[in-house]
Short mmCIF file of C-alpha atoms in Angstrom, two decimals:
data_model
loop_
_atom_site.label_atom_id
_atom_site.label_comp_id
_atom_site.label_asym_id
_atom_site.label_seq_id
_atom_site.Cartn_x
_atom_site.Cartn_y
_atom_site.Cartn_z
CA MET A 1 47.81 -53.13 -27.24
CA GLY A 2 50.09 -51.22 -24.92
CA LYS A 3 53.41 -52.02 -23.92
CA LYS A 4 54.78 -54.86 -21.76
CA ARG A 5 55.93 -54.74 -18.22
CA PRO A 6 59.57 -55.08 -17.47
CA GLN A 7 59.96 -58.59 -16.56
CA THR A 8 61.65 -59.12 -13.56
CA LYS A 9 65.44 -60.95 -13.72
CA ALA A 10 65.79 -64.62 -12.44
CA GLY A 11 67.18 -64.50 -9.20
CA LYS A 12 66.87 -61.11 -8.12
CA PRO A 13 65.59 -61.01 -4.68
CA GLN A 14 61.98 -60.20 -4.40
CA ALA A 15 60.64 -58.01 -1.02
CA THR A 16 57.30 -59.12 -0.71
CA ASP A 17 54.17 -57.39 0.25
CA THR A 18 54.39 -57.19 4.19
CA THR A 19 58.51 -55.83 3.79
CA ILE A 20 57.88 -52.91 0.77
CA PRO A 21 59.29 -49.75 2.35
CA VAL A 22 56.82 -46.76 1.48
CA VAL A 23 59.23 -44.27 -0.74
CA GLY A 24 58.51 -41.11 -3.24
CA ALA A 25 55.81 -42.57 -5.82
CA ARG A 26 58.65 -41.23 -9.07
CA GLU A 27 61.18 -43.81 -7.49
CA PRO A 28 61.46 -47.35 -8.46
CA CYS A 29 59.93 -50.33 -6.76
CA PRO A 30 61.11 -51.54 -3.66
CA CYS A 31 60.31 -54.57 -5.00
CA GLY A 32 62.35 -55.13 -7.51
CA SER A 33 60.11 -55.10 -10.71
CA GLY A 34 61.50 -51.63 -12.33
CA ARG A 35 58.22 -49.75 -12.08
CA ARG A 36 58.10 -46.22 -10.03
CA TYR A 37 56.58 -46.89 -6.93
CA LYS A 38 53.17 -45.21 -8.35
CA ALA A 39 52.33 -47.61 -10.70
CA CYS A 40 53.92 -51.02 -8.75
CA HIS A 41 53.22 -51.52 -5.33
CA GLY A 42 51.60 -47.96 -4.38
CA ARG A 43 48.90 -48.47 -6.58
CA ALA A 44 48.19 -50.71 -4.37
CA ALA A 45 49.15 -49.10 -1.03
CA ALA A 46 46.74 -45.87 -2.64
CA HIS A 47 44.06 -47.66 -3.51
CA ALA A 48 43.52 -49.78 0.32
CA VAL A 49 43.98 -46.06 1.73
CA THR A 50 41.48 -44.30 -0.38
CA GLU A 51 38.76 -46.89 -0.69
CA LEU A 52 35.46 -45.62 0.46
CA VAL A 53 34.32 -48.05 3.86
CA GLN A 54 30.22 -47.22 3.58
CA ARG A 55 29.64 -48.55 6.95
CA PRO A 56 32.36 -48.05 8.90
CA PHE A 57 31.03 -48.58 12.39
CA GLU A 58 29.90 -51.86 11.33
CA GLY A 59 29.83 -53.97 14.14
CA LEU A 60 30.27 -51.82 16.89
CA PRO A 61 28.02 -51.84 20.24
CA GLY A 62 25.78 -49.02 19.58
CA GLU A 63 26.56 -48.46 15.48
CA CYS A 64 23.22 -46.01 15.30
CA ASP A 65 24.92 -43.82 18.01
CA TRP A 66 28.51 -43.53 16.26
CA VAL A 67 26.68 -42.31 13.21
CA ALA A 68 24.32 -39.72 15.22
CA LEU A 69 27.52 -38.40 17.26
CA ARG A 70 29.79 -38.73 14.59
CA GLU A 71 27.32 -36.46 12.23
CA LEU A 72 24.45 -35.25 13.95
CA VAL A 73 25.50 -33.95 17.53
CA PRO A 74 27.50 -31.24 18.72
CA ALA A 75 29.02 -32.26 22.67
CA ALA A 76 29.18 -35.49 23.82
CA THR A 77 31.07 -38.65 25.35
CA ALA A 78 30.89 -41.88 24.96
CA PRO A 79 33.38 -44.64 27.80
CA LEU A 80 35.06 -46.74 25.23
CA HIS A 81 36.05 -51.19 26.80
CA LEU A 82 39.33 -52.13 24.64
CA LYS A 83 38.93 -55.90 24.29
CA ASP A 84 42.44 -56.43 26.18
CA GLY A 85 42.05 -53.93 28.61
CA LEU A 86 43.17 -50.60 29.36
CA PRO A 87 47.42 -50.44 29.33
CA GLU A 88 49.03 -49.62 32.67
CA GLY A 89 48.97 -45.89 33.57
CA VAL A 90 45.63 -44.97 31.63
CA PRO A 91 42.64 -45.20 33.73
CA SER A 92 39.96 -44.24 30.78
CA VAL A 93 39.17 -43.99 27.13
CA SER A 94 36.08 -42.34 25.98
CA LEU A 95 34.84 -41.03 22.96
CA ALA A 96 34.55 -37.12 22.30
CA THR A 97 32.62 -35.33 19.58
CA VAL A 98 34.88 -32.69 18.98
CA LEU A 99 38.00 -31.94 20.99
CA PRO A 100 39.77 -28.26 21.34
CA MET A 101 42.08 -27.49 18.60
CA ALA A 102 40.57 -30.01 16.42
CA TRP A 103 42.46 -32.27 18.55
CA PRO A 104 42.50 -36.25 16.78
CA ALA A 105 42.84 -37.10 20.96
CA LEU A 106 44.30 -35.99 23.93
CA ARG A 107 45.90 -38.17 27.01
CA ARG A 108 44.76 -35.89 29.60
CA ASP A 109 47.84 -35.10 32.37
CA ASP A 110 46.19 -37.83 34.73
CA GLY A 111 46.84 -40.40 32.06
CA SER A 112 42.99 -40.95 30.96
CA VAL A 113 42.55 -40.39 26.86
CA LEU A 114 39.85 -38.96 24.33
CA LEU A 115 39.37 -39.84 21.29
CA ALA A 116 37.89 -36.98 18.95
CA LEU A 117 34.96 -38.33 16.60
CA GLN A 118 34.25 -35.45 13.72
CA ASN A 119 37.83 -34.47 12.57
CA ASP A 120 38.52 -35.23 8.89
CA THR A 121 40.29 -38.31 7.93
CA SER A 122 42.95 -39.18 5.57
CA SER A 123 41.57 -42.63 4.19
CA GLY A 124 38.35 -43.87 3.13
CA ASP A 125 38.12 -46.47 6.28
CA LEU A 126 37.11 -44.10 9.48
CA SER A 127 37.22 -47.06 11.41
CA ARG A 128 40.83 -47.16 10.81
CA ASP A 129 41.82 -44.26 11.07
CA LEU A 130 40.33 -43.81 14.33
CA ALA A 131 41.47 -47.25 15.94
CA ASP A 132 45.46 -45.22 14.74
CA THR A 133 44.90 -42.62 16.69
CA LEU A 134 43.62 -44.13 19.28
CA GLN A 135 46.32 -46.40 19.53
CA ARG A 136 48.96 -43.30 18.81
CA ALA A 137 47.12 -41.47 21.95
CA LEU A 138 47.46 -44.56 23.96
CA ALA A 139 51.45 -45.34 24.02
CA ALA A 140 51.12 -40.69 23.99
CA ALA A 141 53.23 -38.79 27.44
CA PRO A 142 50.36 -37.22 29.88
CA GLY A 143 49.74 -34.17 29.07
CA THR A 144 50.03 -34.46 24.97
CA PRO A 145 47.53 -33.81 22.16
CA VAL A 146 47.83 -36.33 19.42
CA ALA A 147 48.11 -34.82 15.78
CA ALA A 148 47.09 -36.07 12.91
CA GLN A 149 48.61 -38.39 10.01
CA ARG A 150 48.12 -40.85 7.07
CA VAL A 151 47.14 -44.05 8.18
CA PRO A 152 48.68 -47.51 6.90
CA ALA A 153 46.73 -48.68 4.72
CA ASP A 154 46.83 -52.27 7.19
CA GLY A 155 46.34 -50.94 10.65
CA PRO A 156 43.88 -52.67 12.94
CA ARG A 157 40.52 -51.13 12.46
CA LEU A 158 37.97 -50.06 15.75
CA GLN A 159 36.40 -53.41 15.63
CA ASP A 160 39.74 -54.85 16.42
CA LEU A 161 40.83 -52.71 19.56
CA LEU A 162 37.05 -52.70 21.12
CA ASP A 163 35.46 -55.14 23.29
CA PRO A 164 32.38 -56.24 20.91
CA ALA A 165 30.77 -57.34 24.50
CA ALA A 166 30.66 -54.35 25.86
CA GLY A 167 28.08 -51.48 25.39
CA PHE A 168 28.16 -47.80 23.97
CA GLU A 169 26.32 -44.85 25.78
CA PRO A 170 26.73 -41.38 24.71
CA VAL A 171 26.12 -38.84 26.82
CA VAL A 172 24.78 -36.06 25.78
CA HIS A 173 26.44 -32.12 27.05
CA SER A 174 25.22 -28.67 26.77
CA GLY A 175 28.84 -27.86 26.11
CA PHE A 176 32.50 -28.97 25.85
CA GLU A 177 33.60 -28.53 29.61
CA PHE A 178 34.50 -31.98 29.71
CA TRP A 179 38.21 -31.19 27.69
CA VAL A 180 39.68 -29.44 30.66
CA PRO A 181 38.69 -30.38 34.49
CA ASP A 182 38.25 -26.96 36.25
CA ALA A 183 38.86 -25.11 32.73
CA GLU A 184 38.13 -21.85 34.28
CA GLN A 185 41.52 -22.09 36.35
CA SER A 186 43.54 -24.70 34.42
CA ALA A 187 42.72 -24.03 30.30
CA SER A 188 45.36 -22.34 28.33
CA PRO A 189 44.40 -19.58 26.78
CA GLU A 190 43.93 -20.91 23.36
CA VAL A 191 41.65 -24.09 25.19
CA ALA A 192 39.40 -21.01 26.89
CA ALA A 193 39.04 -19.17 23.40
CA SER A 194 38.27 -22.69 21.64
CA LEU A 195 36.16 -23.62 23.97
CA GLU A 196 34.16 -20.48 24.47
CA ARG A 197 33.50 -20.54 20.51
CA ALA A 198 32.39 -24.28 20.60
CA ASN A 199 29.87 -23.29 23.93
CA ALA A 200 28.63 -20.41 21.52
CA ALA A 201 27.82 -22.46 18.20
CA ALA A 202 26.54 -25.83 20.08
CA ILE A 203 22.90 -26.69 19.05
CA PRO A 204 20.92 -27.83 22.00
CA THR A 205 20.52 -31.48 21.70
CA VAL A 206 19.19 -34.28 24.40
CA LYS A 207 19.38 -38.20 23.37
CA LEU A 208 15.50 -39.64 24.15
CA SER A 209 15.35 -42.51 26.24
CA GLY A 210 12.84 -44.23 24.81
CA VAL A 211 13.76 -45.54 21.81
CA ASP A 212 17.31 -46.05 20.28
CA ALA A 213 19.86 -43.68 18.61
CA ALA A 214 16.96 -40.30 18.44
CA TYR A 215 17.72 -36.84 19.18
CA TRP A 216 16.33 -33.73 19.88
CA CYS A 217 17.68 -31.06 19.09
CA GLU A 218 16.64 -26.89 19.26
CA THR A 219 16.73 -24.15 16.56
CA PRO A 220 15.67 -20.94 15.97
CA GLU A 221 13.43 -21.31 13.97
CA LYS A 222 11.85 -24.74 15.12
CA ASN A 223 12.94 -28.13 16.59
CA HIS A 224 13.71 -31.77 15.32
CA LEU A 225 14.76 -35.09 16.06
CA ARG A 226 16.42 -36.88 13.52
CA TRP A 227 16.65 -40.69 14.46
CA VAL A 228 19.63 -42.77 13.24
CA MET A 229 17.81 -46.33 11.79
CA PRO A 230 19.55 -49.76 11.72
CA HIS A 231 17.38 -50.76 8.92
CA PRO A 232 18.60 -51.84 4.87
CA GLU A 233 17.50 -49.00 2.99
CA GLU A 234 14.97 -49.68 0.79
CA ARG A 235 13.00 -51.94 3.12
CA LEU A 236 13.43 -48.52 5.30
CA LEU A 237 12.38 -46.21 2.25
CA ASP A 238 9.49 -48.88 1.77
CA ALA A 239 8.08 -48.79 5.50
CA LEU A 240 8.27 -45.05 5.59
CA ALA A 241 6.51 -44.06 2.37
CA ARG A 242 3.90 -46.99 3.79
CA LEU A 243 3.39 -44.82 6.82
CA HIS A 244 3.23 -41.29 5.23
CA ALA A 245 0.96 -42.38 2.86
CA ALA A 246 -1.33 -43.71 5.40
CA GLY A 247 -0.90 -40.69 7.73
CA SER A 248 1.37 -41.94 9.93
CA SER A 249 4.57 -40.84 9.71
CA SER A 250 4.17 -37.71 12.24
CA LEU A 251 4.53 -37.90 15.51
CA GLY A 252 1.77 -35.82 16.64
CA GLU A 253 0.25 -32.09 16.19
CA GLY A 254 2.23 -30.12 14.67
CA THR A 255 4.65 -32.30 13.35
CA ARG A 256 5.68 -33.64 10.42
CA LEU A 257 8.41 -36.01 8.57
CA VAL A 258 10.24 -33.90 6.22
CA GLY A 259 13.11 -35.98 4.74
CA SER A 260 16.15 -37.85 5.71
CA PHE A 261 20.01 -37.70 5.67
CA ARG A 262 21.75 -40.58 4.18
CA ALA A 263 25.20 -41.12 6.70
CA HIS A 264 27.78 -43.79 7.38
CA GLY A 265 25.80 -46.49 5.34
CA LEU A 266 22.53 -45.68 7.48
CA VAL A 267 19.34 -43.59 7.12
CA VAL A 268 18.68 -40.96 9.32
CA PRO A 269 14.53 -39.51 9.50
CA VAL A 270 14.18 -36.01 10.31
CA TRP A 271 10.99 -34.73 12.00
CA ASP A 272 10.29 -30.68 11.77
CA LEU A 273 8.69 -30.20 16.04
CA PRO A 274 7.06 -26.88 16.74
CA THR A 275 9.32 -24.66 18.91
CA GLY A 276 7.40 -25.55 21.98
CA MET A 277 7.58 -29.54 21.45
CA GLY A 278 10.67 -30.45 23.83
CA ALA A 279 12.49 -33.78 24.42
CA ASP A 280 10.04 -35.01 27.08
CA GLU A 281 7.25 -34.34 24.67
CA CYS A 282 9.09 -36.18 21.83
CA GLU A 283 9.22 -39.88 24.14
CA LYS A 284 5.37 -41.13 24.07
CA PRO A 285 4.88 -40.43 20.34
CA ALA A 286 8.41 -41.40 19.70
CA ALA A 287 8.26 -45.15 21.36
CA GLU A 288 4.62 -44.84 19.32
CA PHE A 289 6.34 -44.67 16.13
CA ALA A 290 8.44 -47.13 16.66
CA GLU A 291 5.42 -49.80 16.70
CA ARG A 292 3.72 -48.31 13.81
CA LEU A 293 7.21 -48.54 12.00
CA ALA A 294 7.52 -52.21 12.88
CA GLY A 295 4.11 -53.31 11.55
CA ALA A 296 5.50 -51.06 8.15
CA LEU A 297 8.99 -53.18 8.14
CA ALA A 298 7.02 -56.60 8.57
CA ALA A 299 5.09 -56.01 5.48
CA ASP A 300 5.52 -57.25 2.25
CA THR A 301 2.44 -56.15 -0.01
CA PRO A 302 4.14 -54.49 -2.86
CA LEU A 303 3.48 -50.60 -2.17
CA THR A 304 0.34 -48.88 -3.65
CA ALA A 305 1.12 -46.29 -6.36
CA GLU A 306 0.10 -43.61 -3.56
CA GLU A 307 3.23 -45.03 -1.51
CA ARG A 308 5.24 -45.19 -4.60
CA ARG A 309 4.23 -41.23 -4.80
CA ALA A 310 5.05 -41.09 -1.29
CA ARG A 311 8.45 -42.92 -1.42
CA GLY A 312 9.98 -41.05 -3.87
CA GLY A 313 9.05 -37.50 -2.11
CA LEU A 314 10.97 -39.25 0.58
CA THR A 315 14.32 -40.04 -1.69
CA ASN A 316 13.84 -36.28 -3.59
CA ARG A 317 14.46 -35.15 0.25
CA GLN A 318 17.12 -37.29 1.21
CA VAL A 319 20.75 -35.59 1.88
CA THR A 320 23.79 -37.75 2.08
CA LEU A 321 26.06 -36.56 4.50
CA SER A 322 28.44 -38.99 4.19
#
């Protein structure tokens, strides 16, 4: 049996959970328990900060596109709409895949806000981290980047700040010139150098218009289509296995479903495409595949032996990004 924890003396004032100040991990907990902070209220605070939220964008409009912009798309922006409207002096708020110098956010000279999506975060809840950065950007002085910081465990999430009735419409860019208007004339040497490096590393990417959250990209060896899907993982893998076993999982001649990513709680099937197959040539095959997939998702019969083998192959080639 372990030792009994010290008992608080009767009548001693007790701080509530909402009033516990953060102190050093080895210092006495301010609640008066007699234990060190890390073994008392600090334990719950640390758990809340590190606990991983599997689907941080669940409930936001365009969840699949949020995942794509976080993990797959080099250069993109999307307008964000706040529940309570824009604060005075903030003409617009936009999401960006990345910002120069790896800034978490930027309050531009004109007061508008850019919020970066692909930065490292301090907790296991990406939505809470981004919401904290957004709030600090809204309050920052114009012309000021927002630095990273540790996020309070009880802070708001994006779902608390963004309007759920508003759409989410990403715009994919060929480069990062959206960082600074008139970048050639107004960018500092550091930002200009960061812009040049980012443009050189960006993979050409195009968002398909006929289906949701499907992104074509070009690499030196071959092209790819990466398609973020909202369906439950087990159900989607069964459906893909049915199509694969039936020989109908490709997007046409020379294309092949090669596997999938798992990112932020969603599955992202990936197709290899011939080098000469551009985004426009993917539109019709992708729409036709979406119809086949809908039929396979509706099937409720047990998988055949061949379909189970196909599913095993797809599962073995699945890579978790987050």
